[in-house]
XYZ file of C-alpha atoms in Angstrom:
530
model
C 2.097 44.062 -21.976
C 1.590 41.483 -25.117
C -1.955 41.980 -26.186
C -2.746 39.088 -27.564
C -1.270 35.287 -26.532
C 0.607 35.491 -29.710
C 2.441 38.823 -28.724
C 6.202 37.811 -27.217
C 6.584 37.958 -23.682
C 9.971 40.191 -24.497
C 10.297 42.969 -26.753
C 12.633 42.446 -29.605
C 15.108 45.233 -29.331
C 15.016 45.320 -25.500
C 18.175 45.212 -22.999
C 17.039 41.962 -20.649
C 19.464 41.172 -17.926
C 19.232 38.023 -15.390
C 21.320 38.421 -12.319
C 22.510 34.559 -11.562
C 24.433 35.667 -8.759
C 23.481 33.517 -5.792
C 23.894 33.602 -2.297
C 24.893 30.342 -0.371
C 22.029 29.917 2.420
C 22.583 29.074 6.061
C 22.145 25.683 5.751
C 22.854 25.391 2.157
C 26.077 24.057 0.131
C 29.217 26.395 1.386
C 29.849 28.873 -1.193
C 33.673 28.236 -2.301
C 32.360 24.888 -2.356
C 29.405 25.466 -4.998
C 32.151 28.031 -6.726
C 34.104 24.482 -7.300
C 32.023 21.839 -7.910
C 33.482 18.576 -9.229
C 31.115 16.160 -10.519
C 31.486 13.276 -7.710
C 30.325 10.472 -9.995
C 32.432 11.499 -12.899
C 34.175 7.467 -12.266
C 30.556 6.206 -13.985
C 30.404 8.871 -16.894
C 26.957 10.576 -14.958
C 27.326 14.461 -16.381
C 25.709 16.770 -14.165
C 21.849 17.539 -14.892
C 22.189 20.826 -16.219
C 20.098 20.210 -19.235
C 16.557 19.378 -17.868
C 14.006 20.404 -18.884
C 11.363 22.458 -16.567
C 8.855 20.762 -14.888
C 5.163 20.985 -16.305
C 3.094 23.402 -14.874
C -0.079 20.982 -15.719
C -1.637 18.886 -13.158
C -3.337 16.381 -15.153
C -5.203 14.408 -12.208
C -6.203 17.499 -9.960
C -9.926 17.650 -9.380
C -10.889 21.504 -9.223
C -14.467 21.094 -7.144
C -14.061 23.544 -3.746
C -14.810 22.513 -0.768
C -18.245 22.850 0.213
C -19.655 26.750 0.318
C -21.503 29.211 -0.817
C -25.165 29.718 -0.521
C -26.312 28.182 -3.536
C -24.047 24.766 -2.742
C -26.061 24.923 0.761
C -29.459 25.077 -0.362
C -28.550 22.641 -3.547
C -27.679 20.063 -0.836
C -30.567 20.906 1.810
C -33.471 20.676 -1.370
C -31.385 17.408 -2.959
C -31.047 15.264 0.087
C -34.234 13.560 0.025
C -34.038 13.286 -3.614
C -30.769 11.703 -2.847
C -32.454 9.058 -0.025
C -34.103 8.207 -3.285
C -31.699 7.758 -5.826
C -29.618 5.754 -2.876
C -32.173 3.038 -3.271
C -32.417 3.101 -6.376
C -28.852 2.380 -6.403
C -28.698 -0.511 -4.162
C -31.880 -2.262 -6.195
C -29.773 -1.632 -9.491
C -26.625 -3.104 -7.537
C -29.187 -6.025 -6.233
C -30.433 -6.750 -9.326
C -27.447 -6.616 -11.750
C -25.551 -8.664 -9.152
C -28.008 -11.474 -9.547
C -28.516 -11.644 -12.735
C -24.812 -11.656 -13.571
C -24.046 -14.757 -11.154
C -26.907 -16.368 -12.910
C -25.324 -16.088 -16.294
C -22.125 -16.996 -14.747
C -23.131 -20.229 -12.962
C -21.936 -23.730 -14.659
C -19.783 -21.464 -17.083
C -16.419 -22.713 -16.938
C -14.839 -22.500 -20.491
C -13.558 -18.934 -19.415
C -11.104 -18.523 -22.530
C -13.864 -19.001 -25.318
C -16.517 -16.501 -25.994
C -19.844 -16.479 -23.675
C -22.752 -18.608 -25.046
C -24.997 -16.597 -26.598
C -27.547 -17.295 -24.264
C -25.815 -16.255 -21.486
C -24.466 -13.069 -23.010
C -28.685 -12.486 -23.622
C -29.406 -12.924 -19.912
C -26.507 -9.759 -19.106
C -28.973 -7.683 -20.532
C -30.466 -7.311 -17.298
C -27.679 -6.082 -15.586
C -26.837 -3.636 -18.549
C -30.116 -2.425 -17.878
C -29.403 -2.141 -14.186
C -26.786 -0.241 -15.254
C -28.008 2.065 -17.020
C -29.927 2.402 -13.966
C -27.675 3.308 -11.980
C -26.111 5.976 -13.977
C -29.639 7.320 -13.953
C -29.468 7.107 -10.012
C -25.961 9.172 -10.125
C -27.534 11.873 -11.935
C -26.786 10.846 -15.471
C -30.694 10.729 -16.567
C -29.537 11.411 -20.267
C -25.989 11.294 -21.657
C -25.530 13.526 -25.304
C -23.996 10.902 -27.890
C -22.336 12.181 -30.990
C -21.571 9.997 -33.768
C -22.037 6.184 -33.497
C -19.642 3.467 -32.959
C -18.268 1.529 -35.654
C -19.308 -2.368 -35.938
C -17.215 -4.730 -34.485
C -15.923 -6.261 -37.673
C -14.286 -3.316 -38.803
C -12.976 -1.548 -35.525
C -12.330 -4.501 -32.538
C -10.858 -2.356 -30.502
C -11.965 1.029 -28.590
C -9.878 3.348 -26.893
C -11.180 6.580 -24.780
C -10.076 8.951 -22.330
C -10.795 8.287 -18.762
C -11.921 10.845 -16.221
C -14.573 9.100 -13.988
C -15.402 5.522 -12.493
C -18.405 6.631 -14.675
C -16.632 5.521 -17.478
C -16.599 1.801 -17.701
C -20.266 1.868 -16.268
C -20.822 3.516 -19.209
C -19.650 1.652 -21.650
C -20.560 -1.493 -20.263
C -24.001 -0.484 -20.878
C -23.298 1.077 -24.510
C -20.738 -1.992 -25.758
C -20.553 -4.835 -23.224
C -16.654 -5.074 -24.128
C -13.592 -6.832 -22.905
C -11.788 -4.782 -20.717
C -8.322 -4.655 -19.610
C -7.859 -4.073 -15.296
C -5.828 -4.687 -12.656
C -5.762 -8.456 -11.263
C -6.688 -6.745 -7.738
C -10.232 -5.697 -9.238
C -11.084 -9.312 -8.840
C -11.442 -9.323 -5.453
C -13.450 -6.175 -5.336
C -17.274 -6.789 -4.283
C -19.799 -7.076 -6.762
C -17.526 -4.953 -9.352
C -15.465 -8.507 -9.510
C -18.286 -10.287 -10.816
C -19.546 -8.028 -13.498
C -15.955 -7.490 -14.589
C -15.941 -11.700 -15.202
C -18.720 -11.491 -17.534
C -17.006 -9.356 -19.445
C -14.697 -11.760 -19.649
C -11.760 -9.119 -18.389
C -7.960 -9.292 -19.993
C -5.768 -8.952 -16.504
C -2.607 -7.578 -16.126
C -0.285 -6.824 -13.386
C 1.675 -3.054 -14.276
C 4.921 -4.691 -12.374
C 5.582 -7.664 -14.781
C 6.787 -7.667 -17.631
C 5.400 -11.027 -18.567
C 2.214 -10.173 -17.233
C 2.156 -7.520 -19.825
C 3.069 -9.553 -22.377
C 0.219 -11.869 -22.186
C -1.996 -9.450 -21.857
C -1.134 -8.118 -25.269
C -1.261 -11.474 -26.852
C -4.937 -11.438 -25.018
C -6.160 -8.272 -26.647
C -4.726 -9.908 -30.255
C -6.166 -13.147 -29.590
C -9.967 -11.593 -28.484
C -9.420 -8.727 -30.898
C -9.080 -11.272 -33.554
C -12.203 -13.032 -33.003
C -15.529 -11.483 -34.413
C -17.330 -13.843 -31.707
C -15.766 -12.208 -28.530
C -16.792 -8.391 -27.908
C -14.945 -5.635 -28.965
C -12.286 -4.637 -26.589
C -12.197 -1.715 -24.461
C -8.898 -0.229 -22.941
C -8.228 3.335 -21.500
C -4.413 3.636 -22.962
C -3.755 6.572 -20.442
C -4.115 3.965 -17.911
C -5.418 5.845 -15.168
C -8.281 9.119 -14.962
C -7.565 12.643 -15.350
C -9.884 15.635 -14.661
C -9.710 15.680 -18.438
C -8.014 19.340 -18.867
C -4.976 16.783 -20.498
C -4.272 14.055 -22.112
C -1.277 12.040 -20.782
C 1.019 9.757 -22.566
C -0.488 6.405 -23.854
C 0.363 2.953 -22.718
C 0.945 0.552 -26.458
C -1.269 -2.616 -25.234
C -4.320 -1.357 -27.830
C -1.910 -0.590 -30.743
C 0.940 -3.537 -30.342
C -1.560 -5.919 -32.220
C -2.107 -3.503 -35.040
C -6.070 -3.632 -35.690
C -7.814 -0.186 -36.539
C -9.363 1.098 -33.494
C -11.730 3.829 -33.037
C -11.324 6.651 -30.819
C -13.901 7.721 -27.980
C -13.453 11.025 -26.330
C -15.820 11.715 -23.136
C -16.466 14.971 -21.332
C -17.994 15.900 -17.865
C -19.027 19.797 -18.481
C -19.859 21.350 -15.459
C -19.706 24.343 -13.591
C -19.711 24.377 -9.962
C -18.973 20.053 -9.894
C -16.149 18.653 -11.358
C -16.921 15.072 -11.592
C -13.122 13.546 -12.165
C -11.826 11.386 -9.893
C -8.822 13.248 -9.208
C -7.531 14.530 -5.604
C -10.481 13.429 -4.018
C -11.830 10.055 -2.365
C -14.660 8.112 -4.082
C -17.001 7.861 -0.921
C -17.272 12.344 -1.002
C -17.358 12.015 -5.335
C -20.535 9.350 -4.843
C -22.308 11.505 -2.253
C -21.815 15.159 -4.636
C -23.517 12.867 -7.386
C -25.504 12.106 -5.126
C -26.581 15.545 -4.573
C -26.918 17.141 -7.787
C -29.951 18.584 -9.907
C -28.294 16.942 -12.996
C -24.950 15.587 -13.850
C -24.300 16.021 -17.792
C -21.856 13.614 -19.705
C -21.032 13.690 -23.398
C -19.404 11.243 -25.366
C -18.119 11.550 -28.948
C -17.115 8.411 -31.564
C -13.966 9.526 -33.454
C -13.641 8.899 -36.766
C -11.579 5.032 -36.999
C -7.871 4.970 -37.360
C -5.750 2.354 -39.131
C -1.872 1.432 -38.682
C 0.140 2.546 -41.616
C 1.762 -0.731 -42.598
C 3.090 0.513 -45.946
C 4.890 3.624 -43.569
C 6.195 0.830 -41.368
C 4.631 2.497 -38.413
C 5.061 1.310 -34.885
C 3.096 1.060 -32.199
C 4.394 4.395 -30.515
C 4.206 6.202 -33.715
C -0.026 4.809 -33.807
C -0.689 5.818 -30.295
C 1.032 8.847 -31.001
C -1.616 9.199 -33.811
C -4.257 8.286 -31.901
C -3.645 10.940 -28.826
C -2.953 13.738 -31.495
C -6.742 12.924 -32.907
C -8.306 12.368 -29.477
C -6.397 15.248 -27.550
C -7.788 17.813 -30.725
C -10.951 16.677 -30.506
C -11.059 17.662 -26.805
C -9.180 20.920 -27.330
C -6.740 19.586 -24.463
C -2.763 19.401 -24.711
C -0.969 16.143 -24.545
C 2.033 15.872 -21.741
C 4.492 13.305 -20.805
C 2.626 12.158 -17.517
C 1.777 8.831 -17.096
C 0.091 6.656 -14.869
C 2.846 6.300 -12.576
C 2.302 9.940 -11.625
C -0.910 9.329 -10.546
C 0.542 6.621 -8.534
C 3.251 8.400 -7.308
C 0.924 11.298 -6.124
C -1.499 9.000 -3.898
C 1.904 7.583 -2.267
C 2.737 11.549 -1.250
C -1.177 12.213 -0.655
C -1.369 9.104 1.755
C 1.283 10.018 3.556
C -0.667 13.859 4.434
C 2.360 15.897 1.935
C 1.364 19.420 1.297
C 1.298 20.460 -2.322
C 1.085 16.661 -3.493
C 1.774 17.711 -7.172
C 5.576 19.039 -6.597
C 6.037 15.405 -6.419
C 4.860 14.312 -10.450
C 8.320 13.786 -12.987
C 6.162 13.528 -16.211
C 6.900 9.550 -15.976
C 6.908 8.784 -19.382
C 9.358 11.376 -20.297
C 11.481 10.726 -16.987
C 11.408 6.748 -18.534
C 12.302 7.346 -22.042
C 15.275 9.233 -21.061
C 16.476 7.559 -17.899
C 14.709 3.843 -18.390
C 13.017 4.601 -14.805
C 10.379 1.018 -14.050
C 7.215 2.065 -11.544
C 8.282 -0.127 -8.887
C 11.539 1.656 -8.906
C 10.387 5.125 -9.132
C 8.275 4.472 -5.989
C 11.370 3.053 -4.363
C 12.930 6.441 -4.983
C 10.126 8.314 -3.929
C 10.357 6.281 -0.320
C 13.532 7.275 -0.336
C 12.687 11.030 -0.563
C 10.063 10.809 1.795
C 12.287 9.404 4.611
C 14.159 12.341 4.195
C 11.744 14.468 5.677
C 11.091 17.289 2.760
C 9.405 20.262 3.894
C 5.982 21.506 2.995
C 6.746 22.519 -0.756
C 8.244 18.613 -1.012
C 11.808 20.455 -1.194
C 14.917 18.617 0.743
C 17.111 20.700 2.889
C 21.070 20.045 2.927
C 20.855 18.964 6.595
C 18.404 16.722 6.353
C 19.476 15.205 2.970
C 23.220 14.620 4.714
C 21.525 13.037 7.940
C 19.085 10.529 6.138
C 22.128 9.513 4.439
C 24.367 9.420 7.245
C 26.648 12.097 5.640
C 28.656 14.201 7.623
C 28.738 18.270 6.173
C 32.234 17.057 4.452
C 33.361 18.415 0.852
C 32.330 14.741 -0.045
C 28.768 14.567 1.083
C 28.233 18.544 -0.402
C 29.576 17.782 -3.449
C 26.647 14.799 -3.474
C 24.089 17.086 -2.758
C 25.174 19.610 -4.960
C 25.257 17.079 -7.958
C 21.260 17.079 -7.379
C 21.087 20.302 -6.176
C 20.614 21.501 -10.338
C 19.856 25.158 -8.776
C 21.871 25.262 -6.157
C 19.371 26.965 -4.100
C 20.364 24.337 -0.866
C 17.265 22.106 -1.981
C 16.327 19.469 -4.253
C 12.919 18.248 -5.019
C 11.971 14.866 -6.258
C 12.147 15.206 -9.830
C 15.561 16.317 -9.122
C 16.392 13.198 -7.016
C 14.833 10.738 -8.963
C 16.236 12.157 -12.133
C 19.449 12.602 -10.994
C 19.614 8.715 -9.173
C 18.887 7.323 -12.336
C 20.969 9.305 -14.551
C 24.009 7.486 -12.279
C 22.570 4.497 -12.170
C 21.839 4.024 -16.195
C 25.462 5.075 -17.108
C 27.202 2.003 -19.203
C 29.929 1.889 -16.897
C 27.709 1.805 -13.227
C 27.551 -1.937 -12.825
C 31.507 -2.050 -13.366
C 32.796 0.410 -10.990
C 29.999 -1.433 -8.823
C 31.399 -4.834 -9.444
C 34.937 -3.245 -9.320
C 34.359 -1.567 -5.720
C 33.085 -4.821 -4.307
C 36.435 -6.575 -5.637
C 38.382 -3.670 -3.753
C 36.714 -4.196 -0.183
C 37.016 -7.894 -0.949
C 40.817 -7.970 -0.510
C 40.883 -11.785 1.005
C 38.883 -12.542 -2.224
C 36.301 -14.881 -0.289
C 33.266 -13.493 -2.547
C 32.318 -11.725 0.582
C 32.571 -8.648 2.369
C 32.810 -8.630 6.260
C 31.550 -5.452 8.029
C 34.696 -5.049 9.188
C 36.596 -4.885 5.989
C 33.888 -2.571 4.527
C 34.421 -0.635 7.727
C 38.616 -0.906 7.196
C 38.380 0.083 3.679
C 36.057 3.303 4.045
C 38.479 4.320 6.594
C 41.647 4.050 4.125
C 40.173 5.890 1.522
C 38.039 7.892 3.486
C 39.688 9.326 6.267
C 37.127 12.023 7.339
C 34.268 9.296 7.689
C 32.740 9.468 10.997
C 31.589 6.369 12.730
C 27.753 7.689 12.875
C 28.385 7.621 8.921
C 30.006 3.655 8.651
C 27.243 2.736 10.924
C 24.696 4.376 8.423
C 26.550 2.753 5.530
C 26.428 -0.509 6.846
C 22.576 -0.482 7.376
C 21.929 0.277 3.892
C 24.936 -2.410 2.418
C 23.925 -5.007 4.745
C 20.334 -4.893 4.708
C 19.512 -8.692 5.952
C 21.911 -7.690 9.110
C 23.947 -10.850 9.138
C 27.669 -9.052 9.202
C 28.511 -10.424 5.377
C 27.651 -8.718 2.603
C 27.576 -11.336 -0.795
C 28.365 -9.362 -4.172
C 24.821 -9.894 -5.477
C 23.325 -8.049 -2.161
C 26.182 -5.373 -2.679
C 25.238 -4.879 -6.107
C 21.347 -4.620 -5.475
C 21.876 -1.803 -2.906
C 24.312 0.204 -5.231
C 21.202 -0.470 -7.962
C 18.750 1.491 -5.050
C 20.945 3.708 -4.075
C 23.383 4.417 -7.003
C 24.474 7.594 -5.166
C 26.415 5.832 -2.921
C 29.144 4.503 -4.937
C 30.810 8.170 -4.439
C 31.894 6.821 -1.614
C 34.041 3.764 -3.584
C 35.210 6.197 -6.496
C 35.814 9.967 -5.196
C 38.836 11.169 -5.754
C 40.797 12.517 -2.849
C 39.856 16.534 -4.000
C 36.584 15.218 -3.382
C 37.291 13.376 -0.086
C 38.622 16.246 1.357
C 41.987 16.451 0.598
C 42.344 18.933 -1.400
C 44.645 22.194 -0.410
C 41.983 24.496 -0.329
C 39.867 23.160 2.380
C 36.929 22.207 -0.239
């Protein structure tokens, strides 16, 4: 055994051997079939995923507090409750209070895209005060600060991990900055208002020209000595702060120096992230501890390289190296849309919610995967019923997709079945979906199949000659299957498919043009039965 983590796993001049050999399961891919796979979308140029990398082993956004035990957790929460009675007033006066004072400094103001009047921006002392109070009533009665932040002048903008809706209360108090948040925060009670004053940068993650503007935002407040410094949280959503996941570019596309803020939550028997676990039992565990400690460290400022003709990737990247050593954490390619994509599992009661993370921003650099279309995908594995460990059976896989166990629909399993255990997970779906759908030559053979079903050349496709021209080049299609097909090709239900609907389901479910493109070995025709 290596002593030391430096030590290789393998000695040097050892004999290892792997046995590979597999055994088809029950219900898995038949084995003469596996023995001789051909690659069913071989018409688009989509190798098989042989080359992936393994998944991480790090979940970023897990929060690690057990469930409620032990005899010191007992008695902690039987001698802090009426402390807690307490600070839950205190709370709701500091809500009160800052809530007032905000909508006072708000009234009349309606010159929203020029910096608050200086009087006004006085008056939101109050509620930084109230605050400040609150933190106090969560637990936080001081907070260790190392280092200072840099004046306004030289660094506008300020980017820091997130872990905690502790955070931005924080630095609201510390800064008063402009943030950058979701349009749907507007609407939230009380946090809507404050988040006004601050005269908030919104953005909508599903547009791209939402995005956009929001950039231009940050440049045109970041520009500006008389607006605040802005604030963003580049990771874009919290981690429990063991990682650092990929950055989003909105605070380095405008190319002012900006000055790193790292904050920690050390604790031992409370994690205080706001990972796996709702915000009503995270505010009552504040509520019911001794002491809640919080640190936060001001990073030495970094400036773009203009003279290295550095991008915005390469300054983030920068950035995240200088943040993620400060915190002694490692940097992975998750993203927000893994935090996203594990709430959609979690809501829908999936054991083992974190088999279902792709490392996002790797998954989109390599296939050019959007959010909204990764959490189409992951509907689309969810429908088909995967199992405990969030792996897809054969049988189940065949049935969502109304594929009979025919060479055709195996060999479409097996193209995402990369281990050919007679599973897939999502990572392997998702991956392997876009890896069709990104090819150059998809939206040809797409706009080539619809031109062979529309033999009358009307622009349209009836059901029936859909239905017709499956059944020539498909002769082992069952009519449970041509039904199936038909729901997902004619999604409005009005018997006509257009070529702009056709096209938009191949686009969500790229796996399906097998059926317009196999070859008759994969069809079934083939003299040896596979």
């Amino acid at each position: 055994m290596a002593s030391d983590l430096r030590s290789p796993l393998l000695p040097k001049n050892g004999d290892v051997v792997i046995d590979v050999k597999r055994r088809a399961e029950p219900n898995g891919v038949s084995e003469h079939c596996a023995q001789s796979f051909s690659n069913p979308f071989d018409s688009v140029g989509a190798a098989p995923l042989v080359d992936l990398r393994p998944p991480s082993t790090i979940d970023p956004f897990r929060n690690h507090t057990p469930g409620f035990g032990g005899v010191y957790e007992w008695i902690k929460m039987v001698f802090c409750a009426p402390i807690a009675v307490l600070r839950l007033v205190l709370f709701g006066i500091s809500i009160a209070l800052g809530f007032l004072a905000t909508k006072l400094a708000l009234e009349g103001w309606k010159d929203r895209q020029n910096p608050m009047p200086k009087w006004r921006s006085r008056l939101m002392w109050v509620t930084r005060l109230c605050t400040r109070s609150i933190l106090f009533s969560f637990g936080y009665h001081w907070i260790r600060r190392i280092g200072r932040p840099a004046s306004r002048d030289i660094a506008p903008i300020v980017v820091s991990n997130h872990i905690s809706y502790i955070d931005p209360i924080f630095f609201f108090y510390e800064l008063f900055p402009t943030i950058v948040a979701s349009e749907s925060h507007d609407s939230l009670p009380f946090v809507g208002t404050i988040i006004r004053a601050m005269q908030v940068i919104y953005v909508d993650r599903f547009s791209a020209p939402s995005r956009k503007h929001a950039v231009n935002e940050i440049k045109r407040k970041a520009s500006c000595n008389e607006f605040p410094r802005v604030l963003l949280f580049p990771e874009g959503t919290t981690t429990n702060g063991r990682a650092l996941i990929s950055f989003q570019l909105g605070a380095f596309i405008p190319g002012f120096p900006v000055q790193p803020v790292i904050v920690r939550y050390p604790y031992v028997h409370f994690d205080q992230s706001w990972g796996h676990i709702s915000l009503a039992k995270l505010m009552f565990r504040m509520f019911l501890q001794f002491h809640n400690f919080m640190e936060v460290e001001y990073l030495p400022i970094i400036v773009p390289q203009e003279k290295k003709h550095e991008n915005a990737a390469q300054f983030a990247g920068r950035t995240g190296y200088a943040m993620a050593s400060a915190l002694n954490v490692v940097q992975t390619s998750h993203s927000y849309v893994d935090g996203m994509l594990l709430t959609r599992a979690a809501e829908l009661m999936k054991d083992n919610c974190s088999n279902y993370m792709v490392e996002m921003a790797w998954a989109d650099n390599s296939f050019n995967i959007s959010t909204s279309e990764a959490m189409e995908f992951l509907d689309q594995f969810l429908a088909m019923d995967p199992d405990s460990n969030g792996n897809v059976q054969i049988h189940d896989f065949l049935s969502f997709w109304g594929l009979e166990k025919s060479p055709l629909g195996e060999k479409i399993f097996s193209y995402f079945d990369v281990e050919k255990n007679g599973s897939i997970t999502f990572r392997q779906f998702l991956l392997g979906s876009a890896n069709i759908r990104k090819q150059p030559l998809f939206r040809g053979v797409c706009d080539t199949a619809f031109s062979r079903c529309d033999y009358e050349r009307t622009g349209f496709i009836s059901a029936n000659q859909l239905t017709d021209f499956l059944k020539s080049t498909t002769p082992v299609t069952s009519e449970q299957t041509l039904e199936r097909l038909l729901n997902f090709v004619d999604n409005d239900d009005n018997g006509t498919i257009s070529r702009d609907n056709f096209m938009k389901c191949l686009q969500k479910y790229p796996l399906l043009i097998a059926y317009f493109t196999a070859t008759p070995e994969l069809r079934g025709w083939n003299p040896s039965g596979c």
